[in-house]
Tab-separated table of C-alpha atoms in Angstrom:
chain	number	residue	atom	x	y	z
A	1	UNK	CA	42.902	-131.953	176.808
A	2	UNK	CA	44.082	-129.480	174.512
A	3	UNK	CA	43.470	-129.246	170.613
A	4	UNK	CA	43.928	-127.118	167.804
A	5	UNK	CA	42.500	-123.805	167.144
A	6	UNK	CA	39.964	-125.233	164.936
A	7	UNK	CA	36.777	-125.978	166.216
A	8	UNK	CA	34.467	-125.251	162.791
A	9	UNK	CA	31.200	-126.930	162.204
A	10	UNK	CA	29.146	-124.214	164.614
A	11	UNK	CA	26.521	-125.175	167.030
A	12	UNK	CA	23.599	-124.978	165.034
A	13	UNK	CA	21.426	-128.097	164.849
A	14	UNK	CA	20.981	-130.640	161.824
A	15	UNK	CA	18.274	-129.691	159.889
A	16	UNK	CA	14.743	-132.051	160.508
A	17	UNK	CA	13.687	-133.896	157.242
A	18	UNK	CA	10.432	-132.743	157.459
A	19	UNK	CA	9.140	-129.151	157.834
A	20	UNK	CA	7.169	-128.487	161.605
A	21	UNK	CA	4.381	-126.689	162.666
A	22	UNK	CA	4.652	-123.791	164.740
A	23	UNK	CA	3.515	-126.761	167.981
A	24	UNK	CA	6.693	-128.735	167.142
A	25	UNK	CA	4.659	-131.795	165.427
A	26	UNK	CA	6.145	-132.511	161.484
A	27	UNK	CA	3.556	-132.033	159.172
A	28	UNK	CA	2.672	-135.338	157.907
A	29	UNK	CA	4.173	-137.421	161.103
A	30	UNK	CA	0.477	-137.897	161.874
A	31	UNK	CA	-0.144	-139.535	158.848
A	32	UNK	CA	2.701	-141.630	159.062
A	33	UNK	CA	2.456	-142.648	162.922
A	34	UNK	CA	0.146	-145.319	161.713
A	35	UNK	CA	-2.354	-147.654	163.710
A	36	UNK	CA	-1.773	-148.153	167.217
A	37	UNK	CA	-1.829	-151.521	167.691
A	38	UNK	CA	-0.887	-153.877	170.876
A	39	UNK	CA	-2.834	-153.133	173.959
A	40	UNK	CA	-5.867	-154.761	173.354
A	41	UNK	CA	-8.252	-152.049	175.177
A	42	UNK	CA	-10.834	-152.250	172.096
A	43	UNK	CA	-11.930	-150.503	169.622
A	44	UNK	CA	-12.500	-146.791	169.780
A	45	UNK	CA	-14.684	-145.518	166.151
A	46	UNK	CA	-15.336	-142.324	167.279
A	47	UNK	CA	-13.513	-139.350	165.240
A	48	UNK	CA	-10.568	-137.953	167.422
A	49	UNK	CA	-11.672	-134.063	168.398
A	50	UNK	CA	-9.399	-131.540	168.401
A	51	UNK	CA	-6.260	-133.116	167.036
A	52	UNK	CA	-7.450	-133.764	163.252
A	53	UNK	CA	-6.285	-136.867	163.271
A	54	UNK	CA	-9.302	-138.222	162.184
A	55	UNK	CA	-10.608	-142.047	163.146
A	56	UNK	CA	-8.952	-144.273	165.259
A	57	UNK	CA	-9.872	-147.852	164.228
A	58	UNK	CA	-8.909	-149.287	167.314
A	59	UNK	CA	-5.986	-151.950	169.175
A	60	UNK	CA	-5.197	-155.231	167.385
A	61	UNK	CA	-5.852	-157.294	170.482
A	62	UNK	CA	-2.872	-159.663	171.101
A	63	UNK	CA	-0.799	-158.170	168.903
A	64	UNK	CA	2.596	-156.091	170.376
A	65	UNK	CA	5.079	-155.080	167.845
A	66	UNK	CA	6.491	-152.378	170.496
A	67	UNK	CA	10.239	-152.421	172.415
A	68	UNK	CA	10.158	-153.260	175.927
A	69	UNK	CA	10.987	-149.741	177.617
A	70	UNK	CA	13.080	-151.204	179.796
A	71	UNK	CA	16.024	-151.879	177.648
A	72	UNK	CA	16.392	-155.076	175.259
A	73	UNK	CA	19.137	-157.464	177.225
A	74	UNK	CA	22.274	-156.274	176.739
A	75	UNK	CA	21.010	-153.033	175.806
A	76	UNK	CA	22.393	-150.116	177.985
A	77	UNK	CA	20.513	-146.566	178.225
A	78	UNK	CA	23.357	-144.864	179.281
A	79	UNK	CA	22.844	-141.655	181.187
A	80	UNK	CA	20.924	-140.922	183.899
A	81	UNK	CA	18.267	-138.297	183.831
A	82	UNK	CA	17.597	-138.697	187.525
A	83	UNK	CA	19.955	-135.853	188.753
A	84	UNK	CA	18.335	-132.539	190.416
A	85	UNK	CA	19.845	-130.010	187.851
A	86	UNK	CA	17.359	-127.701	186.010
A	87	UNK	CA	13.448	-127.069	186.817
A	88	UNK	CA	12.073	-130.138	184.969
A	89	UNK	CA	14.679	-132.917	184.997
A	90	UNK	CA	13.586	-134.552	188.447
A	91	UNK	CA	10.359	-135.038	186.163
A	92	UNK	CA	11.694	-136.563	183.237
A	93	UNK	CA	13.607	-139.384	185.705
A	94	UNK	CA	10.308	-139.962	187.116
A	95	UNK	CA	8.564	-140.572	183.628
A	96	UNK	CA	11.458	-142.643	182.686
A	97	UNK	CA	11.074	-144.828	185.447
A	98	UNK	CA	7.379	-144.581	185.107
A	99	UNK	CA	7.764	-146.294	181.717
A	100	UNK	CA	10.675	-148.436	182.460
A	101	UNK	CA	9.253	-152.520	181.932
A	102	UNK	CA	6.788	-151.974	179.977
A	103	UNK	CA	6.161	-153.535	175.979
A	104	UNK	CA	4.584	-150.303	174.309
A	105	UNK	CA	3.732	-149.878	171.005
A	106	UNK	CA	5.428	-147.644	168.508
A	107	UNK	CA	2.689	-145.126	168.660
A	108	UNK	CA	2.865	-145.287	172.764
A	109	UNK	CA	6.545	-145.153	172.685
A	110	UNK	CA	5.978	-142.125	170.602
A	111	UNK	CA	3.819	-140.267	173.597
A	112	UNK	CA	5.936	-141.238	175.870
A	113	UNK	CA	9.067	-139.770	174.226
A	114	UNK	CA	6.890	-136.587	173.830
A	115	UNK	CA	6.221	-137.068	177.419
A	116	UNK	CA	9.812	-137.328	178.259
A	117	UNK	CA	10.824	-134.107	176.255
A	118	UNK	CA	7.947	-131.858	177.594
A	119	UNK	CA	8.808	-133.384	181.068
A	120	UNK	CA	7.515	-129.797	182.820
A	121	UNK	CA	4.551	-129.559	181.198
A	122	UNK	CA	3.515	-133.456	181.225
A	123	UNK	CA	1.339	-133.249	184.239
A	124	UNK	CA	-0.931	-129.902	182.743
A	125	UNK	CA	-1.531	-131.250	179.339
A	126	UNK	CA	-4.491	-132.174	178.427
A	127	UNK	CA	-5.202	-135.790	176.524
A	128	UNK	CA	-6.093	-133.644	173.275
A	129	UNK	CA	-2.591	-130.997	173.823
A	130	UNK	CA	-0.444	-134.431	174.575
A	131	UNK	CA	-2.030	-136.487	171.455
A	132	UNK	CA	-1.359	-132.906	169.603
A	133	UNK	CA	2.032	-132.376	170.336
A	134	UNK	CA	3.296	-136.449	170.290
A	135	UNK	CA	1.179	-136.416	166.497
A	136	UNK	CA	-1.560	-139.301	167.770
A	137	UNK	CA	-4.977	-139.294	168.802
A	138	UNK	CA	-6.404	-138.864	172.082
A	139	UNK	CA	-8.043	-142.394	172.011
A	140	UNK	CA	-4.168	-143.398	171.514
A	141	UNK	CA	-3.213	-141.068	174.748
A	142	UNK	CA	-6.133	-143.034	176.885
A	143	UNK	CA	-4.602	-146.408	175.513
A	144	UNK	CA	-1.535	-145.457	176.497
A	145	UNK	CA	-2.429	-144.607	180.087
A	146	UNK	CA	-4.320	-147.895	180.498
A	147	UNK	CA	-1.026	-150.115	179.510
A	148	UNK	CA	0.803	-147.888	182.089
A	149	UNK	CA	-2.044	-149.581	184.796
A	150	UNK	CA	-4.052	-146.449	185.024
A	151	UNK	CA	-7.673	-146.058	185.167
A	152	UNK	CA	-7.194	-143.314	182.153
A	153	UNK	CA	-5.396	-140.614	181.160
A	154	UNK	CA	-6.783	-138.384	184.099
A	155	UNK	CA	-5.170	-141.112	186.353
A	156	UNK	CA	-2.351	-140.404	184.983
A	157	UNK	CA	-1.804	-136.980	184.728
A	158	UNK	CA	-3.262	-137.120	188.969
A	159	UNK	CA	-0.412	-139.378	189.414
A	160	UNK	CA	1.690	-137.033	187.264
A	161	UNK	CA	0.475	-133.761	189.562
A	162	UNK	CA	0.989	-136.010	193.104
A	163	UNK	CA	4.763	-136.585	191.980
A	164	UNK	CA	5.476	-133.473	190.009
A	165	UNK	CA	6.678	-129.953	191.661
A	166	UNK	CA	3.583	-128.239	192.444
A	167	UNK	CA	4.092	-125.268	190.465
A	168	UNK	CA	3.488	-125.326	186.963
A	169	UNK	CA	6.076	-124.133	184.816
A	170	UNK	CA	7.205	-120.395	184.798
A	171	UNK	CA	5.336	-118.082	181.763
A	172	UNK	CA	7.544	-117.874	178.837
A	173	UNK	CA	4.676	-115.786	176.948
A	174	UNK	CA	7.041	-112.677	176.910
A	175	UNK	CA	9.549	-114.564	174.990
A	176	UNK	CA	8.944	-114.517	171.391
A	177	UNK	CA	9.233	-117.861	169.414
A	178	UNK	CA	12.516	-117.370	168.780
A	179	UNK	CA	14.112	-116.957	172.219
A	180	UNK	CA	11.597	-119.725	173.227
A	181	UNK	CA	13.585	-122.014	171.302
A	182	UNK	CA	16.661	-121.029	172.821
A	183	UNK	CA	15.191	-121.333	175.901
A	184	UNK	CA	14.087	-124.619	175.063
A	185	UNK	CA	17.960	-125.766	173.858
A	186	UNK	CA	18.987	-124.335	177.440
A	187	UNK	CA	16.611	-126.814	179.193
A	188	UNK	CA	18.409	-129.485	176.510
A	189	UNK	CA	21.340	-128.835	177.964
A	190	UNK	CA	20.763	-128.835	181.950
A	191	UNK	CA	19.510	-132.555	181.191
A	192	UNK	CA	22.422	-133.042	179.810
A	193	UNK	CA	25.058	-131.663	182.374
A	194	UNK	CA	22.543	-133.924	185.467
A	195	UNK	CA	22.990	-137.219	183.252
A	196	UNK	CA	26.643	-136.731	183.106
A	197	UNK	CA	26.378	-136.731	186.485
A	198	UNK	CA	27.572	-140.141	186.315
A	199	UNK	CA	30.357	-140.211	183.896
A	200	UNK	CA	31.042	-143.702	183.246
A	201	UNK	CA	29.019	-144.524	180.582
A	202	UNK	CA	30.723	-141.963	178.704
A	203	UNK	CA	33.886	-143.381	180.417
A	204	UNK	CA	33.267	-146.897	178.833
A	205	UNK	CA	32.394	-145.636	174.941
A	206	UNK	CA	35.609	-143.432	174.835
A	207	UNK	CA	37.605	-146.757	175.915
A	208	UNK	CA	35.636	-148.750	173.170
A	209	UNK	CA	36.421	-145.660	170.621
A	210	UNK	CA	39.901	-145.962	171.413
A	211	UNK	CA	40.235	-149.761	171.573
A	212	UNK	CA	38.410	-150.269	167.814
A	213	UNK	CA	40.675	-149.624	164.543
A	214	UNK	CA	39.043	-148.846	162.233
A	215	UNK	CA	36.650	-146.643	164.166
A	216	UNK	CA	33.354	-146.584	161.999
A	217	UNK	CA	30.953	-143.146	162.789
A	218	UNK	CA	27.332	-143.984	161.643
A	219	UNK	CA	25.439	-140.590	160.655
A	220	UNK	CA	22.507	-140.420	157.999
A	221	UNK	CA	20.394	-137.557	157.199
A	222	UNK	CA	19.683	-135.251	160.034
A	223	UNK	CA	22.411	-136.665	162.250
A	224	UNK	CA	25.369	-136.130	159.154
A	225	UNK	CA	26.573	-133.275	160.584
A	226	UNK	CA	26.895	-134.234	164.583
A	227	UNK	CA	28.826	-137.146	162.844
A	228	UNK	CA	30.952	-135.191	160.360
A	229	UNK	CA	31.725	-133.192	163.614
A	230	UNK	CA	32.906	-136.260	165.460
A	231	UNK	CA	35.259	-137.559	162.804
A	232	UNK	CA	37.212	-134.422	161.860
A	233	UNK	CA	37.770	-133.650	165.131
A	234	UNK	CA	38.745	-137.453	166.089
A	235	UNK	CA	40.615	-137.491	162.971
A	236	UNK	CA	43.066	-135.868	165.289
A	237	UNK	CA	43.860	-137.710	167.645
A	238	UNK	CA	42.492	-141.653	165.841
A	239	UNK	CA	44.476	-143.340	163.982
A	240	UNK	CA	41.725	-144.605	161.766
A	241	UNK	CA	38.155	-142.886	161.590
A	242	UNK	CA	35.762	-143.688	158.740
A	243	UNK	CA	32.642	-141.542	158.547
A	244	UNK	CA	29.624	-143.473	157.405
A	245	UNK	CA	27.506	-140.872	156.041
A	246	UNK	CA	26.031	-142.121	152.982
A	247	UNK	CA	23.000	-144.843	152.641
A	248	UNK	CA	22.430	-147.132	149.936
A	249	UNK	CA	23.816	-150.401	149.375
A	250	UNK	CA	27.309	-149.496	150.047
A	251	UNK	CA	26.550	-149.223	153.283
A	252	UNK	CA	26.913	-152.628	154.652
A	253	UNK	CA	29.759	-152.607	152.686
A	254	UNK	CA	31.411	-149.994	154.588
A	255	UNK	CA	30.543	-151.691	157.766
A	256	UNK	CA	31.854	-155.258	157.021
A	257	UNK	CA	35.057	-153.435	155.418
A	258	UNK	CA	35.496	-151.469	159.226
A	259	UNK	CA	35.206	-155.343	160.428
A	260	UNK	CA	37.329	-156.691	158.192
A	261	UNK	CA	40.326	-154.575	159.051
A	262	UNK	CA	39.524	-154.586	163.146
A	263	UNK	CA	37.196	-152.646	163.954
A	264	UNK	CA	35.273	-153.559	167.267
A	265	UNK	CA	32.822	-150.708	167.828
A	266	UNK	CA	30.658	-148.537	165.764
A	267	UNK	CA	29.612	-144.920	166.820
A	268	UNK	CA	25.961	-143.257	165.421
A	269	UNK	CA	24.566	-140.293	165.622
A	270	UNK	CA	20.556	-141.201	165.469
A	271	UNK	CA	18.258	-137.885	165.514
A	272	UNK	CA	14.695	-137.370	164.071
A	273	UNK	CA	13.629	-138.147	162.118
A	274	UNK	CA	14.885	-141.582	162.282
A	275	UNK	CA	15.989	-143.523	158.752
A	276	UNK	CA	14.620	-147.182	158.685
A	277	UNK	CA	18.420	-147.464	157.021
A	278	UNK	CA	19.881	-146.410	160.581
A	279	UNK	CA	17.861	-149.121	162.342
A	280	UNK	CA	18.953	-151.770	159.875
A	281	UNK	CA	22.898	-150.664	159.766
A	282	UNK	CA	22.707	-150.832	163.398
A	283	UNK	CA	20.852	-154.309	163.351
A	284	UNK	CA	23.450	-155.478	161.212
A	285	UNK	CA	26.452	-154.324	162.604
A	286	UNK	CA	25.545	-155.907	165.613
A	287	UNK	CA	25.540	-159.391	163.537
A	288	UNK	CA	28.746	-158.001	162.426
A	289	UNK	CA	30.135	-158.463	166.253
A	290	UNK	CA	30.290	-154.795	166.748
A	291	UNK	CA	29.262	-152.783	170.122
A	292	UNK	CA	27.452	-150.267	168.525
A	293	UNK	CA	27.183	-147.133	170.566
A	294	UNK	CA	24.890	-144.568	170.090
A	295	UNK	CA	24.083	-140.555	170.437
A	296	UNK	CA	20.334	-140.693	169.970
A	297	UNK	CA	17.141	-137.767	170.811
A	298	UNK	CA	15.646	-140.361	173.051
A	299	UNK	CA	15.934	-143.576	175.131
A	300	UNK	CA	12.764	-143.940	173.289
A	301	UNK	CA	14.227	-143.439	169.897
A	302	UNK	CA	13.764	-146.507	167.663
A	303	UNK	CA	17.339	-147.443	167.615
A	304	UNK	CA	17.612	-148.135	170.767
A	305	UNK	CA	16.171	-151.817	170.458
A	306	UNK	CA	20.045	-152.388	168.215
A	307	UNK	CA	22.311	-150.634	170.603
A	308	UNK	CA	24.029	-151.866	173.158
A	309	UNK	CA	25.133	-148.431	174.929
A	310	UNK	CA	22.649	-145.823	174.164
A	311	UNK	CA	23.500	-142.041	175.331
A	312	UNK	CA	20.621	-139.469	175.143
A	313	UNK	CA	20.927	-136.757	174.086
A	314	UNK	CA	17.507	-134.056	173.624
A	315	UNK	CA	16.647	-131.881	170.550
A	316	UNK	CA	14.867	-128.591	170.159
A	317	UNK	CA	11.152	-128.956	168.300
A	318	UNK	CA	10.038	-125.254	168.527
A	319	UNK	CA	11.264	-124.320	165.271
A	320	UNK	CA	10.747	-125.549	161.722
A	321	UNK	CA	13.469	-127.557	162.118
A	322	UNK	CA	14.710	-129.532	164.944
A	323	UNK	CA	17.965	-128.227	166.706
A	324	UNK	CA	20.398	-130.388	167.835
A	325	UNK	CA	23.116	-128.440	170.708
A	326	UNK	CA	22.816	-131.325	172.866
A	327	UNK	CA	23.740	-133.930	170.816
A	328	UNK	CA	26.600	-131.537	169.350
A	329	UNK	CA	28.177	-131.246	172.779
A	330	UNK	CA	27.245	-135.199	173.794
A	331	UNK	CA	29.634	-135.793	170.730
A	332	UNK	CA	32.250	-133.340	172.384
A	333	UNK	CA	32.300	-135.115	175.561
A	334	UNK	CA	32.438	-138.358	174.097
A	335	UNK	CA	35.980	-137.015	171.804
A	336	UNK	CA	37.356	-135.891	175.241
A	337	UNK	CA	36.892	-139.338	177.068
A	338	UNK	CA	38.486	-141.055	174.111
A	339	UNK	CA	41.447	-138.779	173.908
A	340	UNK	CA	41.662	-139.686	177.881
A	341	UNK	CA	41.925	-143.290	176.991
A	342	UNK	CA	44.377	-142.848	174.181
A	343	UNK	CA	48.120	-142.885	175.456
A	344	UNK	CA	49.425	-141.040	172.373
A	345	UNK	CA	46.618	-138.089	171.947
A	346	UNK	CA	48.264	-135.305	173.127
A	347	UNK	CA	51.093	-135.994	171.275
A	348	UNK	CA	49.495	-136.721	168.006
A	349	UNK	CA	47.619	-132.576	169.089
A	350	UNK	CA	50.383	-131.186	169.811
A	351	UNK	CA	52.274	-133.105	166.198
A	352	UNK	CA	49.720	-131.329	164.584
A	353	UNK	CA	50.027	-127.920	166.110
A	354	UNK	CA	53.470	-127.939	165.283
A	355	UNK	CA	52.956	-128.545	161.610
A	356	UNK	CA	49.778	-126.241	161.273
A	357	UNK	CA	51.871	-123.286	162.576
A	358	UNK	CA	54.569	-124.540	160.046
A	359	UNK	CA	52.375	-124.284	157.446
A	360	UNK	CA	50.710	-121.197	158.425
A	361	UNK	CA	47.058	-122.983	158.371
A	362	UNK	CA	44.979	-121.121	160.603
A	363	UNK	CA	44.687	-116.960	160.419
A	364	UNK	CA	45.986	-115.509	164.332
């Protein structure tokens, strides 16, 4: 499909809200990970060593507020991981299906996304580097092995090693921090390209796109500009695209207005980290009767409990703020299988290339 000669907005990442240490963890997400609570191991009151975390007062036995990791019914993790492109993606399909079925907490789902994003490096961490880098303690890491039906972590990361490649990952130590984090979008990006291995999720949310007028794009803080991107472009070639971009009360407003006049889908863009308000728009626009679609860092992510086709997409954590290529280009994708199932989209390009050059918009 063909388009216009402007393709502005860069492909830069959406700034984090939070500013990250040099290991990728946001200062303060510690803090704000809270008690791990659900799997009913016990009570651990010694102080966590080496990740200054501090005390872990232990599970709340009986209690499991966490999201069943293998998808809420009618809840659709879109893309495949599985697909043998790049060094460490046969990895992350492994740990996906590892987790896959079971009801982890919010601080487990948290190491396990970690686990997922440092998927060639899982099996040579240590319980103190993995609590470091997913922002927990290490009693949380050994909790977290034990609801997976291991003896302990080093169960795990055996299991990990028996499954894995055998070599560890290549040495990046001549790479400064810099090119390490281009490196690291790179990696992004090759687990993108094997999940699109199978297209047809991405098939089936470019026919909802097209099918639902209005079409409402859901993107709050971090995740504005991969949904500013969306719209202008879709703007193009959509009748009728309304960018949700601002919180606040208004913003159930905006979604039962997009209902009001038609609309039967809602896109988001979900990165870290996540707004409680995204969780709740999505919660309610699913009341609303719309399939809400969604772009998010993880099938892990917290949204993915109110979305009934989620497509992940990975972000860079090796600079102060997150970057965000792969969601970018997920978004790109997404524009070209919606312009596939819209009859009238090249015409409606090539209306507007005719009146751009007429109005002498864009410098040759």
């Amino acid at each position: 499909m063909s388009g216009d000669g402007d393709n502005g907005g860069g492909i830069g990442g959406a700034a984090d809200d939070g500013p990250r240490s040099r290991a990728g963890t946001t200062r303060g997400a510690r803090a704000a990970a809270g008690p791990d609570t659900g799997t009913g191991v016990g009570m651990d009151t010694g102080a966590d060593t080496g990740t200054g975390v501090g005390m872990d007062t232990g599970a709340d036995p009986g209690t499991d507020v966490g999201l069943d990791t293998g998808a809420d019914p009618g809840t659709g993790v879109g893309l495949d991981t599985g697909a043998d492109i790049g060094m460490d993606t046969g990895t992350a399909a492994r740990l996906q299906k590892l987790f896959e079925g079971h009801r982890l907490t919010p601080t487990q789902r948290r190491i396990a996304h970690c686990m997922v994003r440092r998927a060639a490096d899982a099996p040579f961490l240590s319980s103190v580097e993995l609590a470091e880098l997913a922002g927990v303690s290490q009693p949380s890491v050994t909790r977290f092995a034990v609801a997976l039906g291991f003896d302990g972590y080093p169960a795990l990361r055996r299991h990990l090693r028996e499954v894995a490649p055998t070599d560890k990952p290549g040495d990046t130590g001549s790479y400064n921090e810099y090119q390490q984090a281009v490196q690291a979008e790179i990696d992004n990006l090759r687990h993108l390209a094997a999940a699109l291995a199978d297209p047809s999720p991405v098939i089936e949310a470019g026919r909802l796109f097209a099918a639902s007028r209005p079409l409402p794009v859901l993107g709050l803080r971090a995740a504005t500009a991969q949904a500013a991107g969306f719209s202008y472009f879709a703007r193009k070639v959509h009748p009728d695209v309304r960018l949700l971009d601002e919180g606040g009360t208004l913003l159930t407003d905006r979604i039962d207005a997009a209902v009001r006049a038609g609309a039967s889908a809602l896109l988001c863009f979900a990165l870290p980290r996540h707004p409680r308000e995204v969780v709740d728009a999505l919660e309610y626009a699913r009341t609303a009767g719309l399939t809400v679609v969604t772009v998010a860092d993880s099938a892990f992510a917290p949204v993915a409990h109110h979305t009934d086709l989620l497509l992940p997409a990975p972000v860079g954590t090796g600079l102060a703020f997150d970057t965000a290529c792969a969601p970018m280009l997920l978004g790109r994708v997404l524009l070209e299988a919606m312009c596939d199932a819209l009859p009238d989209a090249q015409a409606r390009l090539e209306e507007f290339d005719a009146r751009a050059a007429a109005r002498g918009l864009f410098v040759e």
